[in-house]
Tab-separated table of C-alpha atoms and ligand atoms in Angstrom:
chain	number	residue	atom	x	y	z
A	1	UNK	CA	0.000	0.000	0.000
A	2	UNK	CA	1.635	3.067	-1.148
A	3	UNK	CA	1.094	6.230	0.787
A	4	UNK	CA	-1.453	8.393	-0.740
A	5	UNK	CA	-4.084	5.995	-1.620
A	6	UNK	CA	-5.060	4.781	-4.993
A	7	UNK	CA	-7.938	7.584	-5.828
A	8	UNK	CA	-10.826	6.506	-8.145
A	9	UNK	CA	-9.911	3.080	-8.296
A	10	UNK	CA	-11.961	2.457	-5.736
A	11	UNK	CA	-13.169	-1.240	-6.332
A	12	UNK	CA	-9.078	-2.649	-5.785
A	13	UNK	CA	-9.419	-0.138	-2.978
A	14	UNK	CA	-12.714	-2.061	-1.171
A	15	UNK	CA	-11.371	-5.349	-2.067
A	16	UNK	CA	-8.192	-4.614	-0.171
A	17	UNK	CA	-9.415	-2.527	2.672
A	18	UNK	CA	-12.248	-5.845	3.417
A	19	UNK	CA	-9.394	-7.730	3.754
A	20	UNK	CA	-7.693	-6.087	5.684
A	21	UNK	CA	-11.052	-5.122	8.003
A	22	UNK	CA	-10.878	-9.376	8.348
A	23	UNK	CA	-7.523	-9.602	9.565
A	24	UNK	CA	-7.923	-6.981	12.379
A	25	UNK	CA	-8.931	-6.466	16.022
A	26	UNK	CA	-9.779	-2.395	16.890
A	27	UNK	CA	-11.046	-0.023	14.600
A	28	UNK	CA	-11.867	3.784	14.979
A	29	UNK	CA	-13.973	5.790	13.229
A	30	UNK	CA	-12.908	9.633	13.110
A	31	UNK	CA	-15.537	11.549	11.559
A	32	UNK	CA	-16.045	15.402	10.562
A	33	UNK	CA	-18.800	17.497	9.468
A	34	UNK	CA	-18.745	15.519	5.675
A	35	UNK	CA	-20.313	12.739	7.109
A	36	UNK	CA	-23.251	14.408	7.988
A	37	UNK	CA	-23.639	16.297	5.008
A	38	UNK	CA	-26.155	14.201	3.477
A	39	UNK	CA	-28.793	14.393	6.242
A	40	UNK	CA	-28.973	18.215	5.641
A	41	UNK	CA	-26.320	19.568	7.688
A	42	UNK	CA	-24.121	22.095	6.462
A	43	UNK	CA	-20.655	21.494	6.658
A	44	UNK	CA	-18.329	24.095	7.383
A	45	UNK	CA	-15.514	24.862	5.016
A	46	UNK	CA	-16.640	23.407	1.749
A	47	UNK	CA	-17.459	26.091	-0.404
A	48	UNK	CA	-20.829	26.210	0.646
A	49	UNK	CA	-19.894	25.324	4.651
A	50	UNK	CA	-20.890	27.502	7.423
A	51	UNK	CA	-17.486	29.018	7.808
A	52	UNK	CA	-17.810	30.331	3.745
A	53	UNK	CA	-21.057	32.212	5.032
A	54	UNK	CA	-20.533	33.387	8.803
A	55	UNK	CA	-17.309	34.586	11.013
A	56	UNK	CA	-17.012	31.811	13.291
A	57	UNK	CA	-15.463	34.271	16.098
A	58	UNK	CA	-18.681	36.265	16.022
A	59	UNK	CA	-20.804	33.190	16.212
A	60	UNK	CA	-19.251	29.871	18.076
A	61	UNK	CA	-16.659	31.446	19.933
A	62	UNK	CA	-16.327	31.951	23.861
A	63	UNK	CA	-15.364	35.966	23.746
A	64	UNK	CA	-18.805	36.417	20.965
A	65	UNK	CA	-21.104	33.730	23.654
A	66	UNK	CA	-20.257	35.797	26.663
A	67	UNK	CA	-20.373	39.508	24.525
A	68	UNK	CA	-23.158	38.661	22.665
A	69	UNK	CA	-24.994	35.161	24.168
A	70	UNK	CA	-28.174	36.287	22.107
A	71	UNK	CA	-26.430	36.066	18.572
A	72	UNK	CA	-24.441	32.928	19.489
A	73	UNK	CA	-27.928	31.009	20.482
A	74	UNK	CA	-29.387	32.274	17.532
A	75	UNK	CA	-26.745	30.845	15.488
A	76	UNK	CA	-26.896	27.256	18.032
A	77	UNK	CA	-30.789	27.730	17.795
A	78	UNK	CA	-30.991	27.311	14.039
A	79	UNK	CA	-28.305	24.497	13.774
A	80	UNK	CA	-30.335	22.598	16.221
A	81	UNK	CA	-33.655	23.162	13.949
A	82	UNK	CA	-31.836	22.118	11.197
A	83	UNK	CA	-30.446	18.560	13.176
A	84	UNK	CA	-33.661	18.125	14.705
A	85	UNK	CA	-35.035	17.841	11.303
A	86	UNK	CA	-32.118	15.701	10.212
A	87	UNK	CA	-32.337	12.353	9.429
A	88	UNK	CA	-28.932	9.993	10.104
A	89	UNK	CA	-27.863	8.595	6.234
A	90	UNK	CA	-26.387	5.019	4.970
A	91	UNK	CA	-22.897	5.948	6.350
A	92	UNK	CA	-24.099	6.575	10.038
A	93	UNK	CA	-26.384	3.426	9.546
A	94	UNK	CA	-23.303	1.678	8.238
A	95	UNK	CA	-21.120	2.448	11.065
A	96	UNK	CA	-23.855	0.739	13.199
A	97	UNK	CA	-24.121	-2.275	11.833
A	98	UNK	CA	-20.535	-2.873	11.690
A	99	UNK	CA	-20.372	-1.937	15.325
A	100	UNK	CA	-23.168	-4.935	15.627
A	101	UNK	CA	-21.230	-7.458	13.337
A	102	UNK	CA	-17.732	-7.591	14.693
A	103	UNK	CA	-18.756	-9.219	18.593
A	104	UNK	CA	-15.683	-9.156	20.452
A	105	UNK	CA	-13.668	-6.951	18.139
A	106	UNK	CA	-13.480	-3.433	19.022
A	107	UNK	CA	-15.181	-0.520	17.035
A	108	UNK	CA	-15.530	3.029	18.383
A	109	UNK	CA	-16.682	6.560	16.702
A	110	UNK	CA	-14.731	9.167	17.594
A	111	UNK	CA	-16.629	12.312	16.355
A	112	UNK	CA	-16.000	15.807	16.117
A	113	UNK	CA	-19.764	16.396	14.949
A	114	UNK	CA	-22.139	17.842	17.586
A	115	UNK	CA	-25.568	16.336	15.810
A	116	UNK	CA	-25.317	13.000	17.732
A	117	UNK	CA	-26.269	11.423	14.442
A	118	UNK	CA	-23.789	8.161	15.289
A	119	UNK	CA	-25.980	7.553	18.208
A	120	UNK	CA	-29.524	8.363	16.236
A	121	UNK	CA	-28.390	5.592	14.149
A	122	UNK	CA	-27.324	3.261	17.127
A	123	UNK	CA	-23.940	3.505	17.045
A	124	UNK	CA	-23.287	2.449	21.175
A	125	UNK	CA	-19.560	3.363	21.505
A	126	UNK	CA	-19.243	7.491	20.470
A	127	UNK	CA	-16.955	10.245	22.053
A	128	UNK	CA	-17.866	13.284	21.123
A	129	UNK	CA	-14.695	16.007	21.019
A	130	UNK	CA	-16.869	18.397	20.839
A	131	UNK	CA	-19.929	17.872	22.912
A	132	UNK	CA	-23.499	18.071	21.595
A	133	UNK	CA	-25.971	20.686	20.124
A	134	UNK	CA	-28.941	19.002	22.645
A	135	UNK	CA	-26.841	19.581	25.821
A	136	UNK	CA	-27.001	23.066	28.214
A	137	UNK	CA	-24.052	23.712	30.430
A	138	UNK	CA	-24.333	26.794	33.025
A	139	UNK	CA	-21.211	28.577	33.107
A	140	UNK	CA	-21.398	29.770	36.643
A	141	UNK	CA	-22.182	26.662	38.407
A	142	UNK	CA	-21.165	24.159	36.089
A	143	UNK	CA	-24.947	22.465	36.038
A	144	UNK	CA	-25.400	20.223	32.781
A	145	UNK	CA	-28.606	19.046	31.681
A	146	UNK	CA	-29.196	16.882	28.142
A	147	UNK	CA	-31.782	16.997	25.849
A	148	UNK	CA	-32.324	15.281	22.137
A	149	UNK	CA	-33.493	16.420	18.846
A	150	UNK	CA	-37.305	15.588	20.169
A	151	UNK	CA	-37.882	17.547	22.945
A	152	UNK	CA	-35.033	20.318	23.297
A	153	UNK	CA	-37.686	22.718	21.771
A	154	UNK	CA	-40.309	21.600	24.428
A	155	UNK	CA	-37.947	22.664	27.174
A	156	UNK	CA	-36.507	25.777	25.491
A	157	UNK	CA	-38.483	28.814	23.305
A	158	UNK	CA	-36.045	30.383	20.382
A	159	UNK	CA	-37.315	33.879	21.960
A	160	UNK	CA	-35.360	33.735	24.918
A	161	UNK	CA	-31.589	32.743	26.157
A	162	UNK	CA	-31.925	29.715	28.110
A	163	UNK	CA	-31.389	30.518	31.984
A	164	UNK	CA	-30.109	28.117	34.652
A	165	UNK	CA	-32.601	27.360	36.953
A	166	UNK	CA	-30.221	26.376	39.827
A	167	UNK	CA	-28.310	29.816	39.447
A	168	UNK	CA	-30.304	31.967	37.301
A	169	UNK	CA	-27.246	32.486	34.574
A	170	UNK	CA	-27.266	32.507	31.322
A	171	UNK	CA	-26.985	28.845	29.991
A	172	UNK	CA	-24.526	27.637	27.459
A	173	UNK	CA	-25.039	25.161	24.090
A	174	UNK	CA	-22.521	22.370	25.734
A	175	UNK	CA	-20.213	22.327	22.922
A	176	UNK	CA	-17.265	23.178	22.677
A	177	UNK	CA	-16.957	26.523	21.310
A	178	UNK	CA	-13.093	28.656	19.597
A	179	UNK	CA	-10.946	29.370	22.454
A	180	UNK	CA	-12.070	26.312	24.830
A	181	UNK	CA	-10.474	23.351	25.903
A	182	UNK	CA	-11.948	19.996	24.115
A	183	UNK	CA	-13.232	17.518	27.448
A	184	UNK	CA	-10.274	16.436	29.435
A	185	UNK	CA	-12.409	12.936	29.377
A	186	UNK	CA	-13.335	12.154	25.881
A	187	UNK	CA	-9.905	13.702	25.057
A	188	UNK	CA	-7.465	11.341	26.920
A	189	UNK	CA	-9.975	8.400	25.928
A	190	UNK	CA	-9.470	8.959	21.896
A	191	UNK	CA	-6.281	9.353	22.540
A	192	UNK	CA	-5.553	5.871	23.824
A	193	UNK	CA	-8.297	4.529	21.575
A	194	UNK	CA	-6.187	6.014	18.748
A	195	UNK	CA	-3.254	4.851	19.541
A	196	UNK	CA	-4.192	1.640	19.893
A	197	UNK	CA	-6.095	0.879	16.827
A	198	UNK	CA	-5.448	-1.716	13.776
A	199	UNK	CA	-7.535	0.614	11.522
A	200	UNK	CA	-8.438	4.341	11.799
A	201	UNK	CA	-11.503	5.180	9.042
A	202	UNK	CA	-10.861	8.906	8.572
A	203	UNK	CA	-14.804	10.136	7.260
A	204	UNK	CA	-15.362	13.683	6.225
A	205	UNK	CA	-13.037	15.829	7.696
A	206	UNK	CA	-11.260	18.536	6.717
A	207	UNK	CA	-8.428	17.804	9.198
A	208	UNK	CA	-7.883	21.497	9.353
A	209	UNK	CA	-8.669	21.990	13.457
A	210	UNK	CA	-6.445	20.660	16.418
A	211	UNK	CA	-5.949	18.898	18.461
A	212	UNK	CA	-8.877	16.327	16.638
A	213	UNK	CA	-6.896	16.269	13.623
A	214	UNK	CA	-4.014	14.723	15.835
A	215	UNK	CA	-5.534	11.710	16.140
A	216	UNK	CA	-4.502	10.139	13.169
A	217	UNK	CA	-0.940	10.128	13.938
A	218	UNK	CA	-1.343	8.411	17.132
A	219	UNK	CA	-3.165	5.708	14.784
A	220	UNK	CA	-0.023	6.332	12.586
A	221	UNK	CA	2.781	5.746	15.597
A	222	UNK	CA	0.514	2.448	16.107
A	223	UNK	CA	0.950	0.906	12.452
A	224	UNK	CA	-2.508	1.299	12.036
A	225	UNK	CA	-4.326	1.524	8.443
A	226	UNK	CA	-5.113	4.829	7.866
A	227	UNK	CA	-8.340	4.993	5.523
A	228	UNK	CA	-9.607	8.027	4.220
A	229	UNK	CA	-13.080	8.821	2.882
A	230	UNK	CA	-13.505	12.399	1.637
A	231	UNK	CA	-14.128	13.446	-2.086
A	232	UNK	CA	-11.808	16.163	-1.997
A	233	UNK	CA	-7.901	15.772	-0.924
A	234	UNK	CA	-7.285	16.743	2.334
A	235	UNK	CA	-4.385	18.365	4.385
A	236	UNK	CA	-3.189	14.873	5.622
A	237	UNK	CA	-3.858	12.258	2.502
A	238	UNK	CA	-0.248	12.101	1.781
A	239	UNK	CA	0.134	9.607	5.113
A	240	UNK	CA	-3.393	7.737	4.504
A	241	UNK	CA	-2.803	3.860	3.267
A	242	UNK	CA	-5.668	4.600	1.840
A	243	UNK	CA	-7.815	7.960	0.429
A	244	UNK	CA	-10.748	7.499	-0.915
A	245	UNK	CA	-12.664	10.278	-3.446
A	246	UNK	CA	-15.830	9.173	-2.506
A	247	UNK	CA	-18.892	10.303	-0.356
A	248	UNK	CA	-19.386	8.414	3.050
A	249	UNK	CA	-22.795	7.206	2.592
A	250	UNK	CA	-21.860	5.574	-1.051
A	251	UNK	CA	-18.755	3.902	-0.361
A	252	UNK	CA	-19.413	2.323	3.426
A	253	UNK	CA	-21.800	0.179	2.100
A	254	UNK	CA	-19.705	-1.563	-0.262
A	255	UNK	CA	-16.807	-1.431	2.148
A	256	UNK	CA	-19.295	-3.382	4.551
A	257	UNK	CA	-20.446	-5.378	1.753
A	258	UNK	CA	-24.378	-3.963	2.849
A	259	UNK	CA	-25.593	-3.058	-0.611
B	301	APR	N1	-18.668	12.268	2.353
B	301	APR	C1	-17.431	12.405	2.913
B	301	APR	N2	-16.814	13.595	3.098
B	301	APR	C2	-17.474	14.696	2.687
B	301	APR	C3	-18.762	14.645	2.103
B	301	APR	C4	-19.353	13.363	1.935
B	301	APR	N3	-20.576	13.222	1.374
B	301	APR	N4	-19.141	15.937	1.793
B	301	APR	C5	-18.129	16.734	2.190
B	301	APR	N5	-17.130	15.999	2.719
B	301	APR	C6	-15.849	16.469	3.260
B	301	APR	C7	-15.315	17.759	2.676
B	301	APR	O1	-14.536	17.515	1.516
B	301	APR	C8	-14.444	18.296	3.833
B	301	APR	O2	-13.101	17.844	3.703
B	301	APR	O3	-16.070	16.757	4.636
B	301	APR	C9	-15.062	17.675	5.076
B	301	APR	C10	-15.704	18.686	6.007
B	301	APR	O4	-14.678	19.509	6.514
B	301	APR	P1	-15.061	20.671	7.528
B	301	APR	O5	-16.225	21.416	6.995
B	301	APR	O6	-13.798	21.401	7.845
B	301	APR	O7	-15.593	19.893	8.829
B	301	APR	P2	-14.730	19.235	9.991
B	301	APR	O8	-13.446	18.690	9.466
B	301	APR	O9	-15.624	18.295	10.700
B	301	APR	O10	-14.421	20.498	10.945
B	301	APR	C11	-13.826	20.217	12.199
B	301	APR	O11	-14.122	22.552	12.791
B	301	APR	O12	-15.356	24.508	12.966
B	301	APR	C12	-14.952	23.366	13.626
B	301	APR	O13	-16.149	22.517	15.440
B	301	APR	C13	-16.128	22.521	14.041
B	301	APR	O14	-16.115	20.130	14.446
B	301	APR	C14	-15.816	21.137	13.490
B	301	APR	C15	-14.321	21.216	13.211
C-alpha cells in the first residue's frame, strides 16, 4: 500500500481494505462534518460550509457567547432546527451495523460532529470532542442538563436565552466553542483509543482543526491503516494507506459489503 491511496480506483481499494477489516482487532472511526452532510447539515468549510457564510469568532466562539450570548444562540438555535429535522444517512447506519457485526472486536466513533447522528443511528460506543448541540451547560455553576433532537424545543423557546434554573445564569449550548479546551475525558480516551487501533476510518473531515486532527498520527505511531473517505484531498492524505474520493454514505456500504 503506497502512501497516498489509490484515488478513483476504488473497487481494488474495497477489495483490499475488506481484507484487511478481516484480519484486524480495533477499529476507529474519526468523523467530521462531511459525514453528515447528506442528512442536511451544512458542513463548514466546503465552499458552501458555514465558515464560507458566517465569522465563526462572532458566532461559536467563547469571547462572541459571553459579549453577545443572544447572537451565538441564535446561530446554536438554528443548527439545532436544522439537526432536529435531520435524518442519520447510509454511512451513520453503516457504522452501526458494523459496530453490531464484529462481537468481540473493538469498534468506536470518535466524532468531532455535535448532531449526535452516530448515536440516532445506534452507534453504542461514540466520544464526542466536541460535545453536543442538545446539551445546556451553566457557566457559573457548572450544572449540565441533556436533551435530544425531540424535545429540546419543548424545554426551550427560540425567543429567549436559556437561563439556569439552579443559578439563574445565562446557559450555554454544551459544545465546545473557539478558544475552549476539548473535554479532558473524551480527550485522553481517543487518545488511547487512537493509539491503539489496527484501523483508523478517517470520514469527512477537513483535518484542518487541532488537536482532533491529531488523532490520526497516534493511529499512525501504532501501524494502524489509515483509511480516508472524503471526495476532496485533504491536508493529511499524503500519510493515509488509503484515500478514498468518494462520499461516506456511497462507499461504506460496499466497504461493509451492505448493498
Ligand atoms: N462524504 C465524505 N466527506 C465529505 C462529504 C461526503 N458526502 N461531503 C463533504 N465531505 C468532506 C469535505 O470535503 C471536507 O473535507 O467533509 C469535510 C468537512 O470539513 P469541515 O467542513 O472542515 O468539517 P470538519 O473537518 O468536521 O471540521 C472540524 O471545525 O469549525 C470546527 O467545530 C467545528 O467540528 C468542526 C471542526
Amino acid at each position: 500500500m503506497s502512501k497516498g491511496g489509490i484515488q478513483g480506483d476504488y473497487i481494488k481499494d474495497v477489495a483490499q481494505i475488506r481484507k484487511i477489516i478481516k484480519e484486524s482487532e480495533n477499529f476507529v472511526f474519526f468523523t467530521g462534518a462531511g459525514i453528515s452532510r447528506e442528512s442536511g447539515i451544512p458542513t463548514f468549510r466546503d465552499k458552501d460550509g458555514l465558515w464560507k457564510k458566517y465569522d465563526p469568532s462572532k458566532l461559536a466562539s467563547r469571547t462572541a457567547f459571553i459579549s453577545n450570548p443572544k447572537l451565538v444562540w441564535d446561530f446554536f438555535y438554528s443548527r439545532q432546527r436544522l439537526v432536529c429535522q435531520a435524518e442519520c444517512n447510509d454511512a451513520h447506519s453503516a457504522i452501526e451495523r458494523f459496530e453490531k457485526t464484529i462481537q468481540e472486536r473493538s469498534c468506536w466513533v470518535i466524532t468531532q460532529n455535535i448532531d449526535r447522528l452516530h448515536q440516532r443511528a445506534g452507534s453504542q460506543n461514540v466520544i464526542e470532542l466536541h460535545g453536543n448541540i442538545f446539551g445546556v451547560l451553566c457557566i457559573e455553576c457548572g450544572k449540565r442538563e441533556q436533551y435530544n433532537h425531540d424535545n429540546f424545543f419543548n424545554n426551550f423557546s427560540e425567543e429567549k436565552i436559556p437561563i439556569c434554573t439552579s443559578c439563574n445564569n445565562i446557559l450555554k449550548p454544551d459544545v465546545v466553542l473557539f478558544e475552549e479546551q476539548l473535554p479532558p475525558d473524551e480527550w485522553r480516551q481517543a487518545v488511547q483509543l487512537s493509539s491503539e487501533c489496527d484501523v483508523m476510518f478517517i470520514i469527512g473531515s477537513s483535518l484542518n482543526v487541532s488537536p482532533a486532527n491529531t488523532l490520526p498520527y497516534h493511529a499512525l505511531k501504532n501501524q494502524a491503516v489509515l483509511i480516508e473517505i472524503n471526495p476532496n484531498v485533504t491536508e493529511m492524505t499524503s500519510i493515509m494507506d488509503f484515500s478514498l474520493r468518494e462520499s461516506a454514505p456511497n462507499i461504506l456500504s460496499k466497504i461493509f459489503d451492505l448493498v
